[in-house]
């Protein structure tokens, strides 16, 4: 059985930082790319960051130079370091296992989500 568990969300002031974690159970972690998505109330789910099996990364323009995605293969964990947080970053953040060829293709493996609230 494959399970993804996110943690690290919370309430933070504008300009603050948070680090999200996504830990994957099972033996398939190294086979897939991993992505972070987010969804705010009334908005479409958007792709935030991707890390491929080879380690290459991609970011949405809205988080470029502020967020960093990384992985720890031994711990089967992917991180999203979020700095200089803005009100617009408020959303539920989800991790997903997927494939990457000409672009990212999500699979049905999703975490339960973790809430990030940026507020003064």
Short mmCIF file of C-alpha atoms in Angstrom, two decimals:
data_model
loop_
_atom_site.label_atom_id
_atom_site.label_comp_id
_atom_site.label_asym_id
_atom_site.label_seq_id
_atom_site.Cartn_x
_atom_site.Cartn_y
_atom_site.Cartn_z
CA UNK A 1 0.00 0.00 0.00
CA UNK A 2 1.25 3.47 -0.91
CA UNK A 3 0.46 6.40 1.39
CA UNK A 4 1.56 10.03 1.32
CA UNK A 5 1.45 12.09 4.52
CA UNK A 6 1.99 15.86 4.50
CA UNK A 7 2.95 17.88 7.55
CA UNK A 8 4.37 21.27 8.46
CA UNK A 9 1.49 23.58 7.64
CA UNK A 10 0.26 26.25 9.99
CA UNK A 11 -0.36 29.94 10.54
CA UNK A 12 2.41 32.37 9.64
CA UNK A 13 2.73 36.12 9.16
CA UNK A 14 3.56 37.67 5.79
CA UNK A 15 7.29 37.44 5.15
CA UNK A 16 7.63 34.34 7.31
CA UNK A 17 8.74 30.82 6.42
CA UNK A 18 7.43 27.27 6.64
CA UNK A 19 8.79 23.90 5.59
CA UNK A 20 6.33 21.28 4.40
CA UNK A 21 7.15 17.57 4.41
CA UNK A 22 5.69 14.72 2.38
CA UNK A 23 6.63 11.24 3.56
CA UNK A 24 5.86 8.30 1.27
CA UNK A 25 5.30 4.77 2.56
CA UNK A 26 5.94 1.78 0.34
CA UNK A 27 8.77 0.77 -1.95
CA UNK A 28 8.07 2.90 -5.05
CA UNK A 29 9.34 6.29 -3.91
CA UNK A 30 12.36 6.34 -6.22
CA UNK A 31 10.27 5.40 -9.28
CA UNK A 32 8.16 8.58 -9.40
CA UNK A 33 8.54 12.29 -9.72
CA UNK A 34 6.94 14.25 -6.88
CA UNK A 35 4.97 17.47 -7.11
CA UNK A 36 3.45 19.95 -4.70
CA UNK A 37 0.05 21.38 -5.60
CA UNK A 38 -2.06 23.93 -3.78
CA UNK A 39 -5.71 24.90 -3.81
CA UNK A 40 -7.24 28.04 -2.34
CA UNK A 41 -10.99 28.43 -1.73
CA UNK A 42 -12.83 29.20 -4.97
CA UNK A 43 -9.75 28.64 -7.12
CA UNK A 44 -8.43 25.84 -9.30
CA UNK A 45 -5.75 23.54 -8.00
CA UNK A 46 -2.38 24.74 -9.25
CA UNK A 47 0.96 23.06 -9.69
CA UNK A 48 3.58 24.68 -7.46
CA UNK A 49 6.80 22.69 -7.76
CA UNK A 50 8.16 19.46 -9.25
CA UNK A 51 11.18 17.33 -8.50
CA UNK A 52 12.05 14.60 -10.98
CA UNK A 53 13.74 11.30 -10.23
CA UNK A 54 16.97 12.71 -11.64
CA UNK A 55 16.71 15.66 -9.25
CA UNK A 56 15.78 18.40 -11.72
CA UNK A 57 13.21 20.90 -10.42
CA UNK A 58 10.56 23.23 -11.83
CA UNK A 59 8.53 25.98 -10.16
CA UNK A 60 5.46 28.03 -10.88
CA UNK A 61 6.29 31.65 -11.71
CA UNK A 62 4.39 32.79 -8.62
CA UNK A 63 6.79 30.98 -6.25
CA UNK A 64 10.03 31.13 -8.22
CA UNK A 65 12.95 32.29 -6.05
CA UNK A 66 10.86 31.94 -2.87
CA UNK A 67 10.12 28.19 -2.66
CA UNK A 68 12.56 25.29 -2.88
CA UNK A 69 11.64 21.63 -3.40
CA UNK A 70 14.07 18.93 -2.29
CA UNK A 71 14.14 15.25 -1.42
CA UNK A 72 15.74 12.87 1.04
CA UNK A 73 15.72 9.44 -0.56
CA UNK A 74 16.78 7.60 2.60
CA UNK A 75 13.84 9.08 4.52
CA UNK A 76 11.45 8.77 1.55
CA UNK A 77 10.54 12.40 2.12
CA UNK A 78 10.10 15.42 -0.14
CA UNK A 79 10.24 18.93 1.31
CA UNK A 80 8.91 22.30 0.25
CA UNK A 81 10.78 25.17 1.87
CA UNK A 82 8.63 28.30 1.62
CA UNK A 83 10.22 31.68 2.32
CA UNK A 84 8.95 35.26 2.03
CA UNK A 85 5.38 34.04 2.30
CA UNK A 86 2.58 36.21 0.95
CA UNK A 87 -1.14 36.36 1.66
CA UNK A 88 -1.70 34.83 -1.78
CA UNK A 89 0.14 31.67 -0.70
CA UNK A 90 -2.73 30.72 1.62
CA UNK A 91 -4.06 27.34 0.47
CA UNK A 92 -4.22 23.65 1.20
CA UNK A 93 -1.00 22.08 -0.07
CA UNK A 94 -0.95 18.53 -1.46
CA UNK A 95 1.87 16.26 -2.58
CA UNK A 96 1.48 13.86 -5.48
CA UNK A 97 3.43 11.08 -7.18
CA UNK A 98 3.61 11.43 -10.93
CA UNK A 99 5.57 10.99 -14.12
CA UNK A 100 7.45 13.52 -16.16
CA UNK A 101 8.07 13.35 -19.91
CA UNK A 102 7.19 16.55 -21.77
CA UNK A 103 5.40 17.74 -18.66
CA UNK A 104 4.14 16.52 -15.31
CA UNK A 105 1.39 13.88 -15.26
CA UNK A 106 -0.15 13.20 -11.83
CA UNK A 107 -1.10 9.75 -10.61
CA UNK A 108 -3.87 8.83 -8.17
CA UNK A 109 -1.40 8.90 -5.27
CA UNK A 110 -2.19 12.04 -3.22
CA UNK A 111 -1.64 13.09 0.35
CA UNK A 112 -4.43 14.36 2.59
CA UNK A 113 -3.27 17.96 2.40
CA UNK A 114 -1.89 20.42 4.92
CA UNK A 115 -3.27 23.92 5.50
CA UNK A 116 -1.02 26.94 5.09
CA UNK A 117 -2.48 30.24 6.25
CA UNK A 118 -0.59 33.50 5.78
CA UNK A 119 -2.20 36.28 7.77
CA UNK A 120 -1.27 39.38 9.73
#
